[in-house]
mmCIF file of C-alpha atoms in Angstrom:
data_model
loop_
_atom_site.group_PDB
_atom_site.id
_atom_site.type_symbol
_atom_site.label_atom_id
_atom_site.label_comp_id
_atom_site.label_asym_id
_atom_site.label_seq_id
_atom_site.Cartn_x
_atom_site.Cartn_y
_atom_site.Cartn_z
ATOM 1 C CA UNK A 1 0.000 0.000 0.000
ATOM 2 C CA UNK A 2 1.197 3.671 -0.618
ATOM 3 C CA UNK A 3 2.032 5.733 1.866
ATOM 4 C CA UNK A 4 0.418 8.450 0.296
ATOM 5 C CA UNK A 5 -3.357 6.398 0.394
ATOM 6 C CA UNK A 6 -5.234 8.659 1.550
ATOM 7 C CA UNK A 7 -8.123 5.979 3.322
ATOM 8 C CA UNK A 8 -7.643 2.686 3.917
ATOM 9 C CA UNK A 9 -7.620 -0.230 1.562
ATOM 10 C CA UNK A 10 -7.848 -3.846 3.224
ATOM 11 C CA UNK A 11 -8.064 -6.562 1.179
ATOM 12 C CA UNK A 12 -12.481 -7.431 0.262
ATOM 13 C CA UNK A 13 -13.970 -9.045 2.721
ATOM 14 C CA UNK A 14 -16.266 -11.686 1.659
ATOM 15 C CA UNK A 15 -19.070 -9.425 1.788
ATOM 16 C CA UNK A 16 -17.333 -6.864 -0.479
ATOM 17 C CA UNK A 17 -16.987 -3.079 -0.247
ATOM 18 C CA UNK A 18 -15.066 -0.765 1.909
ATOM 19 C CA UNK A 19 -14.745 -1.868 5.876
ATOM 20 C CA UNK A 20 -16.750 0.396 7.597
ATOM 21 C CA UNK A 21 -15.105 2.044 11.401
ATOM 22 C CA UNK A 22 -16.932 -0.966 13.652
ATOM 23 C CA UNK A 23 -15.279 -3.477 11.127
ATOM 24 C CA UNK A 24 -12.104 -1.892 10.998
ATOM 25 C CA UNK A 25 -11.928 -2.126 15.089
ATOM 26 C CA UNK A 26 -11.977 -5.333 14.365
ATOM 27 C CA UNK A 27 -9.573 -6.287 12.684
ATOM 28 C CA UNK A 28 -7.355 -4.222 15.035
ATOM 29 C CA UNK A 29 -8.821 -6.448 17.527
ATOM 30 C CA UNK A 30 -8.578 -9.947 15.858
ATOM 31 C CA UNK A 31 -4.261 -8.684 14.698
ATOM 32 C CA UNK A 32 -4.175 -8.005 18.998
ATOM 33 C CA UNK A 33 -5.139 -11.417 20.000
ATOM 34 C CA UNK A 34 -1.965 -12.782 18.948
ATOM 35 C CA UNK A 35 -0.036 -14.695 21.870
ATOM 36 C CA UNK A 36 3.361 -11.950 21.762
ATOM 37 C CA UNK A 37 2.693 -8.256 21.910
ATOM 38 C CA UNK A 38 2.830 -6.956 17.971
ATOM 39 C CA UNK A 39 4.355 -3.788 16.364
ATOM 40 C CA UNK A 40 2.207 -1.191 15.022
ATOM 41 C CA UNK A 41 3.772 -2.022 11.296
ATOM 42 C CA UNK A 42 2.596 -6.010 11.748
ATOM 43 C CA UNK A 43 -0.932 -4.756 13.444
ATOM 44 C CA UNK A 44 -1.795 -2.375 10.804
ATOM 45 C CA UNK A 45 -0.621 -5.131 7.707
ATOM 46 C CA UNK A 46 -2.604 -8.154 9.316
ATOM 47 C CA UNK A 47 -5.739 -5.632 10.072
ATOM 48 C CA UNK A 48 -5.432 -4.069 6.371
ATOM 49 C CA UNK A 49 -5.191 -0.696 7.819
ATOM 50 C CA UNK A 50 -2.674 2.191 7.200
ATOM 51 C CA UNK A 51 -0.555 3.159 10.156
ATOM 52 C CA UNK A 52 -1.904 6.323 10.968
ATOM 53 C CA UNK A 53 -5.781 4.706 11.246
ATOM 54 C CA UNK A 54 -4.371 1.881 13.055
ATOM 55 C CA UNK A 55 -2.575 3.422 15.538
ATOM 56 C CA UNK A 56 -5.410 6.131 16.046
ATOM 57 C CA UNK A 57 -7.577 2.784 16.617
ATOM 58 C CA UNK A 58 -5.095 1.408 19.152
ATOM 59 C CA UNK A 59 -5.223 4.603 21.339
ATOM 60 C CA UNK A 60 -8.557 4.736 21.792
ATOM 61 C CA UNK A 61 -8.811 0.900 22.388
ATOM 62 C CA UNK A 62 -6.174 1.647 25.154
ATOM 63 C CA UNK A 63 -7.833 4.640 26.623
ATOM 64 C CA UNK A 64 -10.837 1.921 27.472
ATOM 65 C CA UNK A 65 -8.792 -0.725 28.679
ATOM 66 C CA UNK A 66 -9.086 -2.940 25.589
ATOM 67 C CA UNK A 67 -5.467 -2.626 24.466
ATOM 68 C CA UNK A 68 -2.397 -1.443 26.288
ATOM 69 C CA UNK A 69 1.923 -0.964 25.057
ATOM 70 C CA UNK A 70 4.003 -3.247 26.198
ATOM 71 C CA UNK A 71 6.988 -2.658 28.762
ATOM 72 C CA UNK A 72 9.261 -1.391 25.584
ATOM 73 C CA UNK A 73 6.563 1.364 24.474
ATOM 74 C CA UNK A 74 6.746 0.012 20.805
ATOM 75 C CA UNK A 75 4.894 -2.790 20.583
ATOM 76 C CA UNK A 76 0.934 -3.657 21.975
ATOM 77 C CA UNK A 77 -0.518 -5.858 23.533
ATOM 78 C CA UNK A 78 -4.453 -7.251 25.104
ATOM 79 C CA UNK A 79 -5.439 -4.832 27.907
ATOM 80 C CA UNK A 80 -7.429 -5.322 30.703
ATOM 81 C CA UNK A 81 -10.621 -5.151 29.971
ATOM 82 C CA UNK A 82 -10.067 -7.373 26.532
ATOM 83 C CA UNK A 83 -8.652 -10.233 29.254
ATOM 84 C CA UNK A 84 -11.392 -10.079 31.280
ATOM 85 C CA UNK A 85 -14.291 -10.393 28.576
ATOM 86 C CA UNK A 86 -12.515 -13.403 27.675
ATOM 87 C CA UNK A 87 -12.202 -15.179 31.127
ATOM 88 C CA UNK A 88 -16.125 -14.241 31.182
ATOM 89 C CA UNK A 89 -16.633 -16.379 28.354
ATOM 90 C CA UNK A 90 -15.445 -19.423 29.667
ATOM 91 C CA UNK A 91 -19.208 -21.265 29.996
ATOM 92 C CA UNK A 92 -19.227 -24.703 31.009
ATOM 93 C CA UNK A 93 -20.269 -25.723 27.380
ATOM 94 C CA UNK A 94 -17.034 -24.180 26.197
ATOM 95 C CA UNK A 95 -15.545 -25.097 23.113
ATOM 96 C CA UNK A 96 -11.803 -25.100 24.374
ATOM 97 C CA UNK A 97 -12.806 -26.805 28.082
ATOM 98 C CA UNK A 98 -14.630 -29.769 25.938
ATOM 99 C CA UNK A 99 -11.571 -29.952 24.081
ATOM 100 C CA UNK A 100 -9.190 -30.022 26.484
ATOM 101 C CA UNK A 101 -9.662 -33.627 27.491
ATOM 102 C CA UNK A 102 -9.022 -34.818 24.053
ATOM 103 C CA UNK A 103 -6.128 -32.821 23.706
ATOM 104 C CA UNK A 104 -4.663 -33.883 27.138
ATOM 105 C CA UNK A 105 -4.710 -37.600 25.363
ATOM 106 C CA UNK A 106 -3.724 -37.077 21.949
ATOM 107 C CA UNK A 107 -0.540 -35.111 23.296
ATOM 108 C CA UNK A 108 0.014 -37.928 25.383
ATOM 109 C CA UNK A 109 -0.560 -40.697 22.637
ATOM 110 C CA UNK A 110 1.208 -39.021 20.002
ATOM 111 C CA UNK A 111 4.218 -37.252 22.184
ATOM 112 C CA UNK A 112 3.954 -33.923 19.520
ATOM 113 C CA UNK A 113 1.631 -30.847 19.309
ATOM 114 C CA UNK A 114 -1.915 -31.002 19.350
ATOM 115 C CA UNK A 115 -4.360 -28.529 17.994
ATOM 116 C CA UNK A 116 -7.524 -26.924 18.188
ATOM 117 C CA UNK A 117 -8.594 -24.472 15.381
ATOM 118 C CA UNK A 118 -12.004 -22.895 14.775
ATOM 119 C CA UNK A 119 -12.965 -20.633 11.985
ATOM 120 C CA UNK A 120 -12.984 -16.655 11.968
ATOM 121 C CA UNK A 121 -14.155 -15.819 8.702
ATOM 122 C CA UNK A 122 -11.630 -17.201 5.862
ATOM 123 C CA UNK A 123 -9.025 -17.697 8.418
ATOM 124 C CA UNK A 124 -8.359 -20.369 11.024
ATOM 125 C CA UNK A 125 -7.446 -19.946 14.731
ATOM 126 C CA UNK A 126 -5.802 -21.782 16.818
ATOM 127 C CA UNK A 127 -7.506 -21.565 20.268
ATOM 128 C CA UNK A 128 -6.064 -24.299 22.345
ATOM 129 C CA UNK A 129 -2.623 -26.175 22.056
ATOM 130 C CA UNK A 130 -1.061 -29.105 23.843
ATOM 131 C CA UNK A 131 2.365 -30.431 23.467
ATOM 132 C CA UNK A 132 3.831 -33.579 23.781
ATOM 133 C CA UNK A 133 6.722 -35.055 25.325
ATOM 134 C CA UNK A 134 8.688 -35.606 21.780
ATOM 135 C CA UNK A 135 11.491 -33.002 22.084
ATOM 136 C CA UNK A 136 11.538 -31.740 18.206
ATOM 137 C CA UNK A 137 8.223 -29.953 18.678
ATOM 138 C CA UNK A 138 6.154 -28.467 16.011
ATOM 139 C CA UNK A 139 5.894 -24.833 17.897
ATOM 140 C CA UNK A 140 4.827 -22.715 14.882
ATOM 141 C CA UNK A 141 1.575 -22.130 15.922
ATOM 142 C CA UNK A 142 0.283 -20.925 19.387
ATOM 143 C CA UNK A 143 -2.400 -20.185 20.986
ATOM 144 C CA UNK A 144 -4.024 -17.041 18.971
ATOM 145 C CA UNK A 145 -2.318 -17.981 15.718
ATOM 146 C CA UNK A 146 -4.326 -17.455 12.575
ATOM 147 C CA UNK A 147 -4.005 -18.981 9.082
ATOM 148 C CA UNK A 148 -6.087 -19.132 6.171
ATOM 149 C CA UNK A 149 -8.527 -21.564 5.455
ATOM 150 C CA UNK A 150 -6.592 -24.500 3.905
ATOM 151 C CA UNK A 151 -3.484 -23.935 5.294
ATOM 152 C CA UNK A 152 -2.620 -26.718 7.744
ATOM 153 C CA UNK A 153 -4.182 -29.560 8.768
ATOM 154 C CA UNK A 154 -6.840 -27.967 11.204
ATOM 155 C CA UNK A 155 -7.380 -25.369 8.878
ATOM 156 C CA UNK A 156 -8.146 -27.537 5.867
ATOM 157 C CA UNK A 157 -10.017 -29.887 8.573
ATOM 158 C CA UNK A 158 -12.193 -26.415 8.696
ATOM 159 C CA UNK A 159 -12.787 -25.925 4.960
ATOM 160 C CA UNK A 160 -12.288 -29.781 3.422
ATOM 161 C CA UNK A 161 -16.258 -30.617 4.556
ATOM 162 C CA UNK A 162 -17.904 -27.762 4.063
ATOM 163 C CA UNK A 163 -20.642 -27.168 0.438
ATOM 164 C CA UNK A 164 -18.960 -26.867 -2.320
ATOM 165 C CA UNK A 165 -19.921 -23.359 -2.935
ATOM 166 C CA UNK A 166 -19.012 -21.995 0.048
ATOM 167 C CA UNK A 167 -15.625 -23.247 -0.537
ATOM 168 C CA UNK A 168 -15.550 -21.700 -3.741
ATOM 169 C CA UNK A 169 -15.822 -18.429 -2.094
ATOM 170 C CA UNK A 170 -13.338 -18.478 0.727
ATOM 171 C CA UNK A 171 -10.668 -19.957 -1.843
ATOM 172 C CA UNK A 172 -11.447 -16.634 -3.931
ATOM 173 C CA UNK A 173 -10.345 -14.835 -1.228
ATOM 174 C CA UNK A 174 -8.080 -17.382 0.356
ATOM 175 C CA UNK A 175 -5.505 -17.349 -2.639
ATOM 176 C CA UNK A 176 -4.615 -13.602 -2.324
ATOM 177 C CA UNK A 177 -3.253 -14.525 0.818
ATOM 178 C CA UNK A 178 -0.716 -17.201 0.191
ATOM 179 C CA UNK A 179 2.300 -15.280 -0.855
ATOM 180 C CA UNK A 180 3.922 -16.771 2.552
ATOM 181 C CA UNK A 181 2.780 -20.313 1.437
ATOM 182 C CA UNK A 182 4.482 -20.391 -2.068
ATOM 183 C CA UNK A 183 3.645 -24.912 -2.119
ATOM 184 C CA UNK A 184 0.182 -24.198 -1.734
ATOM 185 C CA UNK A 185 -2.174 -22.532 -4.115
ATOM 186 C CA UNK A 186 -5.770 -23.021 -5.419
ATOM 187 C CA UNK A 187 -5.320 -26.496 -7.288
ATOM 188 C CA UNK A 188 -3.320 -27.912 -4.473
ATOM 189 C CA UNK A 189 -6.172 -26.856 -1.696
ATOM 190 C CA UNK A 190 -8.573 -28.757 -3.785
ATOM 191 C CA UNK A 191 -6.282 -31.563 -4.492
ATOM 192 C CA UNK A 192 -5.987 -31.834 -0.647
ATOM 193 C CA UNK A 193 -10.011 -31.104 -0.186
ATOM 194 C CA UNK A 194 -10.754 -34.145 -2.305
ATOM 195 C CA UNK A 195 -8.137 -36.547 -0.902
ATOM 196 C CA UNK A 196 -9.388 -34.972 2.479
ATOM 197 C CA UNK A 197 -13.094 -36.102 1.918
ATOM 198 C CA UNK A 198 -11.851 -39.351 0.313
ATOM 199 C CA UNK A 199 -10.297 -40.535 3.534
ATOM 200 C CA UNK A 200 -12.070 -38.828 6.112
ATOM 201 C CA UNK A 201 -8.975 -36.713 7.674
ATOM 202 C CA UNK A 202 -6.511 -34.230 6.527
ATOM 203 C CA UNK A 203 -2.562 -34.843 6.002
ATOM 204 C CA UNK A 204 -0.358 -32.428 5.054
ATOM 205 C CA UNK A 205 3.336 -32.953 4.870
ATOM 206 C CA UNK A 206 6.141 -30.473 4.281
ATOM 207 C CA UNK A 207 3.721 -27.755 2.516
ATOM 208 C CA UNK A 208 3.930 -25.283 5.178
ATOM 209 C CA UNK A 209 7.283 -26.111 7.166
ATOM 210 C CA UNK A 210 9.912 -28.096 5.485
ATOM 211 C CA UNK A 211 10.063 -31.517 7.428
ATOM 212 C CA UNK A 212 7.111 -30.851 9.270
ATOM 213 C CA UNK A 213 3.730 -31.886 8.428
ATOM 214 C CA UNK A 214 -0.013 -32.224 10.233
ATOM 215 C CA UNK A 215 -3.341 -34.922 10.493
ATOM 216 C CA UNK A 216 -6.548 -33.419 11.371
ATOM 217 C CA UNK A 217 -10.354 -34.178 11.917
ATOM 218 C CA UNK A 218 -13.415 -31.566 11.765
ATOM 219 C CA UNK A 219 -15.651 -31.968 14.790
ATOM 220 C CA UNK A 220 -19.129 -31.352 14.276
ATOM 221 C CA UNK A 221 -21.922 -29.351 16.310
ATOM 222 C CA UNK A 222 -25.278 -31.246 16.864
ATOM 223 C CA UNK A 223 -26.609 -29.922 13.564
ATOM 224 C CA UNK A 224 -23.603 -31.657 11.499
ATOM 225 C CA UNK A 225 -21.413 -28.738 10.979
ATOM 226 C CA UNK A 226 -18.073 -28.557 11.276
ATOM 227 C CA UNK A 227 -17.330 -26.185 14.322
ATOM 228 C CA UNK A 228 -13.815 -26.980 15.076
ATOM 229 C CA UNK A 229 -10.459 -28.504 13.508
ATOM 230 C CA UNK A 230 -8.561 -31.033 15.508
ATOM 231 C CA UNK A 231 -4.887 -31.874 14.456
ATOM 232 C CA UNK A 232 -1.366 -33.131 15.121
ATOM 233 C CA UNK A 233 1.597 -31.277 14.399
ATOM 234 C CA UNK A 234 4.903 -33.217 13.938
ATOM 235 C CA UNK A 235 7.791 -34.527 11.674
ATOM 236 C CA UNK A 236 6.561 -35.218 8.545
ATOM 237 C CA UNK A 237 8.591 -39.109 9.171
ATOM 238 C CA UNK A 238 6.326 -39.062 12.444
ATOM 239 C CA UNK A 239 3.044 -38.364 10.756
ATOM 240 C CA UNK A 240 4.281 -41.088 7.751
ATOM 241 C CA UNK A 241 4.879 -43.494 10.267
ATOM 242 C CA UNK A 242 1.648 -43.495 12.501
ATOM 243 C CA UNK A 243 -1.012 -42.214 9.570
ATOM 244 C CA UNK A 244 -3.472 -44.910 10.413
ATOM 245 C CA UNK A 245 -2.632 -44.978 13.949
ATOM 246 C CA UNK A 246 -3.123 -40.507 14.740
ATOM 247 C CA UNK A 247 -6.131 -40.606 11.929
ATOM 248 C CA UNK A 248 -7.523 -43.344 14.387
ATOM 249 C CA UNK A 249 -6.914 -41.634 17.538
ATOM 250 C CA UNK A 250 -8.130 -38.379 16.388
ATOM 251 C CA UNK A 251 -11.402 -39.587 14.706
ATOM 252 C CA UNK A 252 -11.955 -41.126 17.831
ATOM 253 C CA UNK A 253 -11.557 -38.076 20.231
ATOM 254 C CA UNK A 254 -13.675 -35.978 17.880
ATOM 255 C CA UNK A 255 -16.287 -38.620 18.198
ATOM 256 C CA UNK A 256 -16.860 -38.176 22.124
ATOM 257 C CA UNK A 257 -16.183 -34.358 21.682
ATOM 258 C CA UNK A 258 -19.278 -34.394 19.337
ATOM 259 C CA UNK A 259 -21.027 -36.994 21.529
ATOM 260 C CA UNK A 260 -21.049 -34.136 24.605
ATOM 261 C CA UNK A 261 -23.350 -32.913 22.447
ATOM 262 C CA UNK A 262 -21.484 -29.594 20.948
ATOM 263 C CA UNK A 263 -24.217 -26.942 20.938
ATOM 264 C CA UNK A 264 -25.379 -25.667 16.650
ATOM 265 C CA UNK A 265 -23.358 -23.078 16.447
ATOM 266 C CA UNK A 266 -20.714 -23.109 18.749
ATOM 267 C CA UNK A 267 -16.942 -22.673 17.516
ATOM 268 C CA UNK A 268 -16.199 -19.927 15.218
ATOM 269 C CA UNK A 269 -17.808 -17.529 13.035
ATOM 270 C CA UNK A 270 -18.888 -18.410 9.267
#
């Protein structure tokens, strides 16, 4: 983007047109979750936002408690009051506390990284993480991380099973956004999407990280929809070696995830 834009200029959202100031909050918001305090230069890029408008954003979100500088003065962070609506989300029927269980295990089983990932939008974020006892650890994604749809196992667990149109629309987006991914474009996410559907999981190996690949499940709500992504992160020899055996073990902790009886709807937004 020019420095000389006058407005801003984000990327289209899937409903098209110009971001309006509630939408461009936002984003601000969404680029602050991450699990390290950002720069201003990486907030404003992953919110779409000039600096200037970003940074005017930030001040007000730290004048009401909803974002706050970190010790160094140049980079942000969650405030106070952003923390707090988040522990007051934590329901019983919680996505991430129904998880947990399942995670717990898998790490176990497995010895590497375990996932969970629900969708925002066209992107995928990682909510809850467990790691194994395996000391080469697949630690490129933490808790707050976001990809887009496709990329990774739980991410492409997220977009594999859902109607075909739909998917045509988020990959219309989607491949604007894979410069950083330059093994993975449109015909290899549906490549993967079919193979995905054709076995019932998702592997991925060395299309993301050299070496390193991923095996994930959706998990469904009670009205059949995918709400959540759950992988395993770990050498790609790992994954090669135990396929059958993590495709097994995850099918079957998705299984009594969705037998608790996920509520329609819960997990991320569509």
């Amino acid at each position: 983007m020019s420095p000389s834009t006058a407005d801003d200029a984000p990327p289209p959202s899937p409903a098209g047109g110009e971001p309006n100031a509630v939408q461009k909050v936002c984003a601000v918001l969404r680029a602050l979750a991450a699990a390290a305090p950002r720069r201003l230069t990486d907030l404003s890029a992953e919110a779409g936002l000039n600096k200037v408008t970003a940074l005017r954003i930030l001040d007000t979100l730290a004048q009401e408690g909803f974002a706050a500088r970190a010790p160094d003065g140049r980079r942000w962070r969650p405030g106070p009051e952003l923390m707090a609506l988040a522990a007051s989300a934590g329901r019983p029927d919680d996505l991430r506390a129904l998880a947990r269980p399942s995670l717990m295990r898998l790490a176990e089983l497995s010895g590497d990284t375990v996932l969970l990932s629900v969708r925002s939008g066209v992107e995928a974020v990682c909510i809850e993480r467990e790691v194994g006892a395996y000391p080469i650890r697949a630690n490129y994604l933490d808790i707050g991380s976001r990809r887009p749809l496709g990329v990774g196992a739980g991410a492409m667990a997220l977009l594999a099973w859902l109607p075909d149109r739909e998917v045509d629309a988020i990959l219309g987006i989607v491949v604007q956004r894979l410069g950083p991914y330059p093994r993975l474009g449109r015909a290899e996410i549906r490549e993967a999407i079919m193979e995905a559907r054709a076995r019932g999981y998702v592997v991925l190996l060395d299309q993301v990280v050299d070496t390193m690949g991923a095996i994930g499940v959706p998990v469904r709500d009670a009205g059949h929809r995918t709400v959540a992504g759950l992988s395993i992160a770990a050498l790609t020899t790992r994954i090669r070696a135990r396929e059958t055996e993590l495709a097994e073990a995850l099918r079957r902790e998705a299984d009594l995830m969705e037998r608790e009886r996920i509520p329609v709807g819960q997990g991320g937004t569509r």
